[in-house]
Amino acid sequence: MGVQEHRSLLKDIGVDVDRHAKMMEMGLESYKAQFMTQKNRPEAMKYFDWFMSEMQGQRIAEINELRKNKKPAIGAFCIFVPEEIIVGSGGACFGLCGGSPATIADAETELPRNICPLIKSAHGFKLQKTCAYTQSSDFIYGETTCEAKKKTWEILNKHHPVKVMNIPHMKREKDLKLWKEELFEFKEHIESITGEKLSLEQMKKGTKIVNEKREALQRLDRLRSMNKDVIPISGKDGLFVTQMGFLDDPVRFTKKVNELCDELEKRVEEKISVFEEDTPRLMVLGTPFAPPNWKLHTAVETSGGAIINEESCIGHRYYKDNVNLDDVNNEDELMQKLLDKYSAVDCACFTPNAPRIDKILQMYKDRQANGVIYYTLSFCHTYNVEAHLVTQALEKEGIPCLVIESDYSPEDAGQIKTRVEAFLESINFKKEAAAFKKKQN
């Protein structure tokens, strides 16, 4: 199968099919080169290899079949969009294309050059009509997590329906009250598509499905990062699985992630690692990795390091908390539980944001990591500025940290690899020095 078998559908939803086909062909070749050449990959990754080939083919057909039945298809850029409500309505919530440099020049015909590449990439995909997810969405749900996004929604709305959720930047009682009102309004927007009132039981069912997806990702995270002597899957594969969680059908995805985790548990028991013993174990902090942004992971894992965790929105920040459904007897109680979960997200848009620093330090300790890379996209001011506070806390604890700021261009890949190699060399030197000191004592 693949995009060629769905050309008619893609054309019907407004995709530039020829340009889209070329981009998908290039993307698949890049994926094969970066992922499928890895040694000793888990067998269960074959499903995710298949999904890569069908994510803009069969998955798009599935989404548009839902639309035919008046089920909502909602595109999103942020983990603050309450997917539980969408899934409960029988619809699909999915991330939009926004990790490629190929669309940025188009975006810069309407947007300034000096803003986040994720925003420009996503906007360019719409102008090019080369993202089948954008073209399949009934509307795009934006949010107010950064200044560039807030103004981009006004321009994007000229090309595609956009609704905006107001996410407050503080967590005082009055801010949380406003946020809860936004959740009720979001539900009304979903009901405007289905033409039916969404029941409490439907929303609870959707919440259970999404909770199970996050639990599967929590399990994957533990297997990647909590076994000091065995890393049963590469960081690049772990990242890709998480990325696909924003695109795949949630029930199918959960099943396949749990199958992968079953295999990884056996690998841990049998001490089958994809990295050599004593490979430096790194955590990555900061901004999200939208596919096909695999540049940092490739640099690290071809330089003698292993990435065991992403703290980002496409990572731990997304799946760390679930919605507590205990004692939920009415819609208001459910909305409060949703608010409790989403307000626990420690995005850098919030001030103050001390819980994020506390969490990072605890994660580092629990995972027995050897170092941290703080990665930010260029012009992502919230995470760039917060990096100062985070790196101060890491330095105080004696935690090695490398700060990298980059965009989607491949031009700095060599420079990043050189800096990563030097960072890994310093970590290895410290490990050797500590071992020598211990031996002397």
Tab-separated table of C-alpha atoms in Angstrom:
chain	number	residue	atom	x	y	z
A	1	MET	CA	0.000	0.000	0.000
A	2	GLY	CA	1.228	3.562	0.682
A	3	VAL	CA	0.360	7.019	-0.574
A	4	GLN	CA	0.182	5.964	-4.229
A	5	GLU	CA	-2.804	3.699	-3.514
A	6	HIS	CA	-4.624	6.628	-1.882
A	7	ARG	CA	-3.967	9.310	-4.516
A	8	SER	CA	-7.650	9.754	-5.280
A	9	LEU	CA	-8.526	10.372	-1.638
A	10	LEU	CA	-5.533	12.652	-1.150
A	11	LYS	CA	-6.563	14.698	-4.167
A	12	ASP	CA	-10.144	14.922	-2.878
A	13	ILE	CA	-9.010	16.441	0.420
A	14	GLY	CA	-6.884	19.026	-1.358
A	15	VAL	CA	-3.403	17.520	-1.138
A	16	ASP	CA	-0.899	18.463	-3.835
A	17	VAL	CA	-0.478	14.787	-4.664
A	18	ASP	CA	2.631	14.991	-6.836
A	19	ARG	CA	4.582	17.169	-4.428
A	20	HIS	CA	3.311	15.125	-1.488
A	21	ALA	CA	4.421	11.850	-3.119
A	22	LYS	CA	7.945	13.186	-3.660
A	23	MET	CA	8.200	14.360	-0.054
A	24	MET	CA	6.974	11.023	1.279
A	25	GLU	CA	9.449	9.147	-0.930
A	26	MET	CA	12.302	11.266	0.427
A	27	GLY	CA	11.030	10.814	3.983
A	28	LEU	CA	10.862	7.035	3.639
A	29	GLU	CA	14.370	6.851	2.220
A	30	SER	CA	15.643	8.953	5.118
A	31	TYR	CA	13.828	6.724	7.592
A	32	LYS	CA	15.268	3.568	6.055
A	33	ALA	CA	18.774	5.006	6.170
A	34	GLN	CA	18.551	6.245	9.760
A	35	PHE	CA	16.370	3.580	11.386
A	36	MET	CA	16.312	0.337	9.458
A	37	THR	CA	20.106	0.098	9.306
A	38	GLN	CA	20.328	-0.099	13.103
A	39	LYS	CA	21.633	-3.400	14.419
A	40	ASN	CA	19.716	-5.710	16.737
A	41	ARG	CA	16.406	-3.836	16.539
A	42	PRO	CA	13.413	-5.379	18.330
A	43	GLU	CA	11.187	-7.466	16.064
A	44	ALA	CA	8.135	-5.496	17.230
A	45	MET	CA	9.533	-2.376	15.536
A	46	LYS	CA	8.368	-3.890	12.237
A	47	TYR	CA	4.866	-2.587	12.964
A	48	PHE	CA	6.198	0.941	13.351
A	49	ASP	CA	8.231	0.551	10.144
A	50	TRP	CA	4.967	-0.382	8.428
A	51	PHE	CA	3.157	2.565	9.980
A	52	MET	CA	5.840	4.920	8.705
A	53	SER	CA	5.007	3.790	5.167
A	54	GLU	CA	1.259	4.179	5.760
A	55	MET	CA	0.983	7.174	8.064
A	56	GLN	CA	0.004	9.416	5.144
A	57	GLY	CA	-1.801	6.624	3.339
A	58	GLN	CA	-3.939	4.093	5.165
A	59	ARG	CA	-4.097	6.176	8.352
A	60	ILE	CA	-5.436	9.117	6.357
A	61	ALA	CA	-8.062	6.834	4.814
A	62	GLU	CA	-9.108	5.734	8.322
A	63	ILE	CA	-9.447	9.327	9.503
A	64	ASN	CA	-11.507	10.346	6.511
A	65	GLU	CA	-13.786	7.339	6.988
A	66	LEU	CA	-14.512	8.711	10.467
A	67	ARG	CA	-15.315	12.108	8.952
A	68	LYS	CA	-17.826	10.518	6.593
A	69	ASN	CA	-19.665	9.344	9.704
A	70	LYS	CA	-19.637	12.836	11.267
A	71	LYS	CA	-16.888	11.959	13.706
A	72	PRO	CA	-14.460	14.809	14.404
A	73	ALA	CA	-10.927	14.905	13.015
A	74	ILE	CA	-8.943	17.475	14.948
A	75	GLY	CA	-5.398	18.557	14.179
A	76	ALA	CA	-3.266	19.860	17.031
A	77	PHE	CA	0.205	21.217	17.726
A	78	CYS	CA	0.210	20.863	21.478
A	79	ILE	CA	-0.386	18.362	24.276
A	80	PHE	CA	-2.822	20.754	25.985
A	81	VAL	CA	-5.570	19.798	23.528
A	82	PRO	CA	-7.830	17.371	25.494
A	83	GLU	CA	-7.775	14.381	23.192
A	84	GLU	CA	-9.914	12.422	25.669
A	85	ILE	CA	-12.977	14.389	24.566
A	86	ILE	CA	-12.252	13.836	20.874
A	87	VAL	CA	-11.645	10.114	21.303
A	88	GLY	CA	-14.782	9.847	23.429
A	89	SER	CA	-16.808	11.273	20.550
A	90	GLY	CA	-15.492	8.515	18.283
A	91	GLY	CA	-13.190	10.892	16.451
A	92	ALA	CA	-9.466	11.247	15.874
A	93	CYS	CA	-6.988	13.672	17.399
A	94	PHE	CA	-3.629	13.898	15.667
A	95	GLY	CA	-0.487	15.965	15.460
A	96	LEU	CA	0.163	17.996	12.343
A	97	CYS	CA	3.259	17.955	10.146
A	98	GLY	CA	5.817	20.409	11.470
A	99	GLY	CA	9.310	18.921	11.634
A	100	SER	CA	10.683	19.446	8.140
A	101	PRO	CA	12.765	22.291	6.675
A	102	ALA	CA	11.252	21.675	3.217
A	103	THR	CA	8.219	23.904	3.828
A	104	ILE	CA	9.828	26.802	5.681
A	105	ALA	CA	10.584	28.952	2.629
A	106	ASP	CA	6.875	28.892	1.733
A	107	ALA	CA	5.932	29.861	5.285
A	108	GLU	CA	8.312	32.819	5.219
A	109	THR	CA	6.165	34.416	2.520
A	110	GLU	CA	3.699	35.128	5.350
A	111	LEU	CA	5.652	34.714	8.584
A	112	PRO	CA	8.865	36.366	9.817
A	113	ARG	CA	12.110	34.440	9.566
A	114	ASN	CA	13.025	34.845	13.231
A	115	ILE	CA	10.355	32.641	14.798
A	116	CYS	CA	10.303	28.974	15.791
A	117	PRO	CA	10.940	26.538	12.893
A	118	LEU	CA	8.149	24.230	14.097
A	119	ILE	CA	5.568	26.974	13.547
A	120	LYS	CA	7.019	27.913	10.161
A	121	SER	CA	7.267	24.298	9.037
A	122	ALA	CA	3.647	23.578	9.971
A	123	HIS	CA	2.383	26.763	8.323
A	124	GLY	CA	4.368	25.938	5.200
A	125	PHE	CA	2.812	22.477	5.014
A	126	LYS	CA	-0.603	24.126	4.830
A	127	LEU	CA	0.496	26.580	2.134
A	128	GLN	CA	2.021	23.730	0.116
A	129	LYS	CA	-0.921	21.411	0.807
A	130	THR	CA	1.530	18.594	1.457
A	131	CYS	CA	0.365	17.399	4.895
A	132	ALA	CA	-2.563	14.988	4.589
A	133	TYR	CA	-3.314	15.376	8.315
A	134	THR	CA	-3.790	19.123	7.999
A	135	GLN	CA	-5.989	18.609	4.955
A	136	SER	CA	-8.028	15.973	6.822
A	137	SER	CA	-8.764	18.082	9.909
A	138	ASP	CA	-12.216	19.563	10.461
A	139	PHE	CA	-10.382	22.295	12.267
A	140	ILE	CA	-6.990	22.916	13.788
A	141	TYR	CA	-7.002	23.492	17.511
A	142	GLY	CA	-4.395	26.050	18.447
A	143	GLU	CA	-3.376	27.242	21.891
A	144	THR	CA	-1.744	30.281	23.444
A	145	THR	CA	1.488	28.766	24.736
A	146	CYS	CA	3.774	31.210	22.911
A	147	GLU	CA	3.548	34.610	21.236
A	148	ALA	CA	4.455	33.359	17.759
A	149	LYS	CA	1.751	30.701	17.819
A	150	LYS	CA	-0.945	33.122	18.985
A	151	LYS	CA	-0.419	35.433	16.011
A	152	THR	CA	0.182	32.619	13.530
A	153	TRP	CA	-3.303	31.216	14.240
A	154	GLU	CA	-4.805	34.447	12.890
A	155	ILE	CA	-2.928	34.026	9.614
A	156	LEU	CA	-3.435	30.261	9.397
A	157	ASN	CA	-7.170	30.769	9.881
A	158	LYS	CA	-7.253	32.414	6.451
A	159	HIS	CA	-6.277	29.061	4.947
A	160	HIS	CA	-7.900	26.533	7.282
A	161	PRO	CA	-10.450	26.685	10.125
A	162	VAL	CA	-8.660	27.309	13.434
A	163	LYS	CA	-10.054	27.409	16.936
A	164	VAL	CA	-7.891	28.631	19.786
A	165	MET	CA	-7.789	27.410	23.382
A	166	ASN	CA	-6.647	30.051	25.844
A	167	ILE	CA	-4.050	28.415	28.084
A	168	PRO	CA	-3.264	30.733	31.028
A	169	HIS	CA	0.405	31.212	31.842
A	170	MET	CA	-0.041	31.074	35.607
A	171	LYS	CA	-1.788	28.504	37.788
A	172	ARG	CA	-3.629	30.641	40.288
A	173	GLU	CA	-7.218	29.822	41.210
A	174	LYS	CA	-8.625	32.432	38.812
A	175	ASP	CA	-6.412	31.119	36.002
A	176	LEU	CA	-7.549	27.540	36.533
A	177	LYS	CA	-11.178	28.670	36.557
A	178	LEU	CA	-10.709	30.232	33.116
A	179	TRP	CA	-8.958	27.073	31.879
A	180	LYS	CA	-11.851	24.896	33.012
A	181	GLU	CA	-14.246	27.097	31.042
A	182	GLU	CA	-12.057	26.507	27.991
A	183	LEU	CA	-12.503	22.742	28.425
A	184	PHE	CA	-16.274	23.090	28.403
A	185	GLU	CA	-16.041	25.254	25.282
A	186	PHE	CA	-13.819	22.665	23.617
A	187	LYS	CA	-16.506	20.033	24.216
A	188	GLU	CA	-19.054	22.303	22.557
A	189	HIS	CA	-16.824	22.655	19.504
A	190	ILE	CA	-16.623	18.869	19.187
A	191	GLU	CA	-20.407	18.577	19.529
A	192	SER	CA	-20.804	21.105	16.709
A	193	ILE	CA	-19.217	18.556	14.371
A	194	THR	CA	-21.097	15.464	15.536
A	195	GLY	CA	-24.411	17.282	15.911
A	196	GLU	CA	-24.995	15.361	19.142
A	197	LYS	CA	-24.462	15.983	22.830
A	198	LEU	CA	-21.446	14.130	24.179
A	199	SER	CA	-22.388	12.014	27.176
A	200	LEU	CA	-20.418	11.558	30.376
A	201	GLU	CA	-19.957	7.858	29.602
A	202	GLN	CA	-18.566	8.626	26.154
A	203	MET	CA	-16.041	11.041	27.617
A	204	LYS	CA	-15.066	8.586	30.337
A	205	LYS	CA	-14.564	5.902	27.692
A	206	GLY	CA	-12.358	8.250	25.666
A	207	THR	CA	-10.393	9.101	28.791
A	208	LYS	CA	-9.829	5.424	29.562
A	209	ILE	CA	-8.524	4.813	26.028
A	210	VAL	CA	-6.078	7.724	26.238
A	211	ASN	CA	-5.015	6.746	29.770
A	212	GLU	CA	-4.138	3.288	28.476
A	213	LYS	CA	-2.074	4.813	25.677
A	214	ARG	CA	-0.125	6.932	28.151
A	215	GLU	CA	0.369	3.922	30.439
A	216	ALA	CA	1.890	1.984	27.535
A	217	LEU	CA	4.290	4.878	26.879
A	218	GLN	CA	5.149	5.046	30.585
A	219	ARG	CA	6.005	1.350	30.402
A	220	LEU	CA	8.211	1.948	27.353
A	221	ASP	CA	9.943	4.800	29.150
A	222	ARG	CA	10.740	2.598	32.144
A	223	LEU	CA	12.180	-0.128	29.922
A	224	ARG	CA	14.298	2.381	28.005
A	225	SER	CA	15.671	4.206	30.987
A	226	MET	CA	15.395	2.389	34.317
A	227	ASN	CA	17.742	-0.553	33.711
A	228	LYS	CA	21.279	0.721	34.156
A	229	ASP	CA	23.043	-2.228	32.559
A	230	VAL	CA	20.669	-2.972	29.666
A	231	ILE	CA	19.264	-0.576	27.059
A	232	PRO	CA	16.970	-2.861	25.034
A	233	ILE	CA	15.995	-0.316	22.355
A	234	SER	CA	17.728	2.644	20.787
A	235	GLY	CA	16.745	6.150	21.787
A	236	LYS	CA	15.943	6.871	18.157
A	237	ASP	CA	13.447	4.000	17.992
A	238	GLY	CA	11.987	5.010	21.356
A	239	LEU	CA	11.478	8.556	20.090
A	240	PHE	CA	9.884	7.357	16.863
A	241	VAL	CA	7.384	5.181	18.709
A	242	THR	CA	6.386	8.158	20.859
A	243	GLN	CA	6.060	10.376	17.787
A	244	MET	CA	3.719	7.884	16.141
A	245	GLY	CA	1.508	7.968	19.223
A	246	PHE	CA	0.323	11.366	18.024
A	247	LEU	CA	-0.791	9.943	14.664
A	248	ASP	CA	-1.890	6.325	15.039
A	249	ASP	CA	-5.263	4.988	16.166
A	250	PRO	CA	-4.904	5.038	19.986
A	251	VAL	CA	-6.288	1.532	20.630
A	252	ARG	CA	-4.106	-0.091	17.957
A	253	PHE	CA	-1.103	1.957	19.024
A	254	THR	CA	-1.470	0.926	22.660
A	255	LYS	CA	-1.645	-2.737	21.676
A	256	LYS	CA	1.493	-2.493	19.542
A	257	VAL	CA	3.465	-0.563	22.161
A	258	ASN	CA	2.600	-3.176	24.773
A	259	GLU	CA	3.704	-5.925	22.374
A	260	LEU	CA	6.991	-4.061	21.930
A	261	CYS	CA	7.337	-3.736	25.705
A	262	ASP	CA	6.744	-7.483	26.157
A	263	GLU	CA	9.702	-8.085	23.872
A	264	LEU	CA	11.823	-5.466	25.640
A	265	GLU	CA	11.110	-7.063	29.028
A	266	LYS	CA	12.486	-10.345	27.698
A	267	ARG	CA	15.531	-8.509	26.394
A	268	VAL	CA	16.150	-6.986	29.807
A	269	GLU	CA	15.838	-10.405	31.470
A	270	GLU	CA	18.264	-11.903	28.948
A	271	LYS	CA	20.554	-8.827	29.108
A	272	ILE	CA	20.221	-8.096	25.390
A	273	SER	CA	21.278	-4.487	24.878
A	274	VAL	CA	21.515	-2.497	21.651
A	275	PHE	CA	24.472	-0.577	23.073
A	276	GLU	CA	27.831	-1.685	24.401
A	277	GLU	CA	28.419	-1.901	28.126
A	278	ASP	CA	29.236	1.450	29.777
A	279	THR	CA	27.759	3.502	26.921
A	280	PRO	CA	26.993	6.970	28.351
A	281	ARG	CA	23.278	7.274	29.123
A	282	LEU	CA	21.847	10.687	28.263
A	283	MET	CA	18.558	12.426	28.970
A	284	VAL	CA	17.308	15.069	26.543
A	285	LEU	CA	15.443	18.108	27.863
A	286	GLY	CA	13.635	20.962	26.153
A	287	THR	CA	11.531	21.481	23.071
A	288	PRO	CA	9.589	18.747	21.231
A	289	PHE	CA	10.900	16.603	18.368
A	290	ALA	CA	8.348	16.641	15.558
A	291	PRO	CA	9.072	14.026	12.867
A	292	PRO	CA	11.267	13.874	10.845
A	293	ASN	CA	13.478	15.804	13.291
A	294	TRP	CA	15.827	12.991	14.324
A	295	LYS	CA	19.057	14.982	13.938
A	296	LEU	CA	20.121	15.056	17.584
A	297	HIS	CA	19.360	11.389	18.253
A	298	THR	CA	21.296	10.354	15.172
A	299	ALA	CA	24.269	12.481	16.246
A	300	VAL	CA	24.329	11.020	19.759
A	301	GLU	CA	23.811	7.385	18.823
A	302	THR	CA	26.397	7.401	16.044
A	303	SER	CA	28.947	8.978	18.397
A	304	GLY	CA	28.999	6.420	21.205
A	305	GLY	CA	26.104	7.624	23.354
A	306	ALA	CA	22.572	6.454	24.099
A	307	ILE	CA	19.473	8.587	24.658
A	308	ILE	CA	17.323	6.978	27.331
A	309	ASN	CA	14.563	9.561	27.734
A	310	GLU	CA	13.042	12.711	26.241
A	311	GLU	CA	11.653	15.130	28.811
A	312	SER	CA	9.851	17.078	26.080
A	313	CYS	CA	6.218	17.375	24.971
A	314	ILE	CA	6.838	14.517	22.544
A	315	GLY	CA	8.106	12.500	25.472
A	316	HIS	CA	7.783	12.331	29.243
A	317	ARG	CA	5.877	15.611	29.581
A	318	TYR	CA	3.072	14.123	27.464
A	319	TYR	CA	2.593	10.773	29.177
A	320	LYS	CA	3.787	11.335	32.749
A	321	ASP	CA	0.280	11.918	34.191
A	322	ASN	CA	-3.080	10.250	33.670
A	323	VAL	CA	-6.620	11.442	34.315
A	324	ASN	CA	-7.968	10.080	37.585
A	325	LEU	CA	-11.482	8.764	36.914
A	326	ASP	CA	-12.194	7.763	40.520
A	327	ASP	CA	-15.405	9.280	41.911
A	328	VAL	CA	-16.364	10.969	38.638
A	329	ASN	CA	-20.161	11.110	38.633
A	330	ASN	CA	-20.962	14.115	36.482
A	331	GLU	CA	-19.541	16.275	33.703
A	332	ASP	CA	-18.224	18.997	35.992
A	333	GLU	CA	-16.238	16.452	38.014
A	334	LEU	CA	-14.752	15.000	34.828
A	335	MET	CA	-13.744	18.452	33.585
A	336	GLN	CA	-12.051	19.087	36.913
A	337	LYS	CA	-10.100	15.832	36.597
A	338	LEU	CA	-9.051	16.793	33.065
A	339	LEU	CA	-7.966	20.179	34.370
A	340	ASP	CA	-5.969	18.528	37.164
A	341	LYS	CA	-4.091	16.442	34.597
A	342	TYR	CA	-3.415	19.198	32.060
A	343	SER	CA	-2.470	21.832	34.618
A	344	ALA	CA	0.195	19.415	35.900
A	345	VAL	CA	2.017	19.739	32.562
A	346	ASP	CA	5.233	21.660	33.264
A	347	CYS	CA	5.521	23.560	29.985
A	348	ALA	CA	7.983	26.457	29.948
A	349	CYS	CA	5.079	28.769	29.078
A	350	PHE	CA	4.195	28.821	32.791
A	351	THR	CA	5.590	31.184	35.366
A	352	PRO	CA	6.823	30.208	37.841
A	353	ASN	CA	7.780	26.717	36.686
A	354	ALA	CA	9.911	25.331	39.516
A	355	PRO	CA	8.200	21.881	39.472
A	356	ARG	CA	9.839	21.200	36.096
A	357	ILE	CA	13.310	21.629	37.566
A	358	ASP	CA	12.489	19.414	40.537
A	359	LYS	CA	11.130	16.771	38.169
A	360	ILE	CA	14.251	16.847	35.954
A	361	LEU	CA	16.572	16.337	38.906
A	362	GLN	CA	14.486	13.412	40.167
A	363	MET	CA	14.291	11.842	36.707
A	364	TYR	CA	18.066	12.062	36.368
A	365	LYS	CA	18.579	10.399	39.738
A	366	ASP	CA	16.009	7.657	39.116
A	367	ARG	CA	17.440	6.802	35.693
A	368	GLN	CA	21.079	6.898	36.816
A	369	ALA	CA	21.910	8.924	33.732
A	370	ASN	CA	25.421	10.145	32.946
A	371	GLY	CA	24.571	13.490	31.401
A	372	VAL	CA	21.943	15.793	29.962
A	373	ILE	CA	21.480	17.558	26.637
A	374	TYR	CA	19.270	20.636	26.816
A	375	TYR	CA	17.931	20.973	23.275
A	376	THR	CA	15.959	23.952	22.038
A	377	LEU	CA	14.641	25.035	18.688
A	378	SER	CA	15.898	28.379	17.474
A	379	PHE	CA	13.715	31.308	18.589
A	380	CYS	CA	11.793	29.179	21.096
A	381	HIS	CA	12.122	31.899	23.705
A	382	THR	CA	10.269	30.155	26.545
A	383	TYR	CA	12.542	27.105	26.591
A	384	ASN	CA	15.657	29.099	25.683
A	385	VAL	CA	15.178	31.476	28.606
A	386	GLU	CA	14.195	28.713	31.038
A	387	ALA	CA	17.383	26.872	30.066
A	388	HIS	CA	19.308	29.289	32.299
A	389	LEU	CA	17.370	28.215	35.388
A	390	VAL	CA	17.548	24.526	34.504
A	391	THR	CA	21.269	24.493	33.746
A	392	GLN	CA	21.968	26.396	36.983
A	393	ALA	CA	20.185	23.648	38.926
A	394	LEU	CA	22.049	20.925	37.002
A	395	GLU	CA	25.413	22.600	37.646
A	396	LYS	CA	24.630	22.860	41.357
A	397	GLU	CA	24.053	19.088	41.427
A	398	GLY	CA	27.206	18.378	39.425
A	399	ILE	CA	25.284	17.032	36.435
A	400	PRO	CA	27.085	17.306	33.062
A	401	CYS	CA	25.010	19.310	30.588
A	402	LEU	CA	25.383	20.282	26.941
A	403	VAL	CA	23.121	23.027	25.566
A	404	ILE	CA	22.258	22.825	21.880
A	405	GLU	CA	20.115	25.273	19.931
A	406	SER	CA	19.221	24.255	16.394
A	407	ASP	CA	16.607	24.379	13.659
A	408	TYR	CA	15.530	21.792	11.085
A	409	SER	CA	18.294	22.476	8.587
A	410	PRO	CA	20.830	19.658	8.069
A	411	GLU	CA	23.611	22.237	7.770
A	412	ASP	CA	24.621	22.114	11.446
A	413	ALA	CA	24.468	18.309	11.745
A	414	GLY	CA	28.262	18.011	11.560
A	415	GLN	CA	28.792	20.735	14.138
A	416	ILE	CA	26.274	19.119	16.510
A	417	LYS	CA	27.969	15.739	16.106
A	418	THR	CA	31.362	17.291	16.929
A	419	ARG	CA	29.995	18.946	20.070
A	420	VAL	CA	28.255	15.719	21.125
A	421	GLU	CA	31.451	13.710	20.627
A	422	ALA	CA	33.373	16.140	22.843
A	423	PHE	CA	30.631	15.986	25.490
A	424	LEU	CA	30.659	12.188	25.495
A	425	GLU	CA	34.450	12.178	25.731
A	426	SER	CA	34.274	14.385	28.833
A	427	ILE	CA	31.676	12.065	30.411
A	428	ASN	CA	33.812	9.005	29.695
A	429	PHE	CA	36.861	10.746	31.165
A	430	LYS	CA	34.968	11.521	34.386
A	431	LYS	CA	33.739	7.914	34.598
A	432	GLU	CA	37.275	6.599	34.150
A	433	ALA	CA	38.632	9.044	36.722
A	434	ALA	CA	35.948	8.022	39.222
A	435	ALA	CA	36.700	4.331	38.629
A	436	PHE	CA	40.423	4.923	39.112
A	437	LYS	CA	39.809	6.846	42.352
A	438	LYS	CA	37.570	4.076	43.626
A	439	LYS	CA	40.219	1.478	42.791
A	440	GLN	CA	42.896	3.504	44.629
A	441	ASN	CA	40.737	3.627	47.723
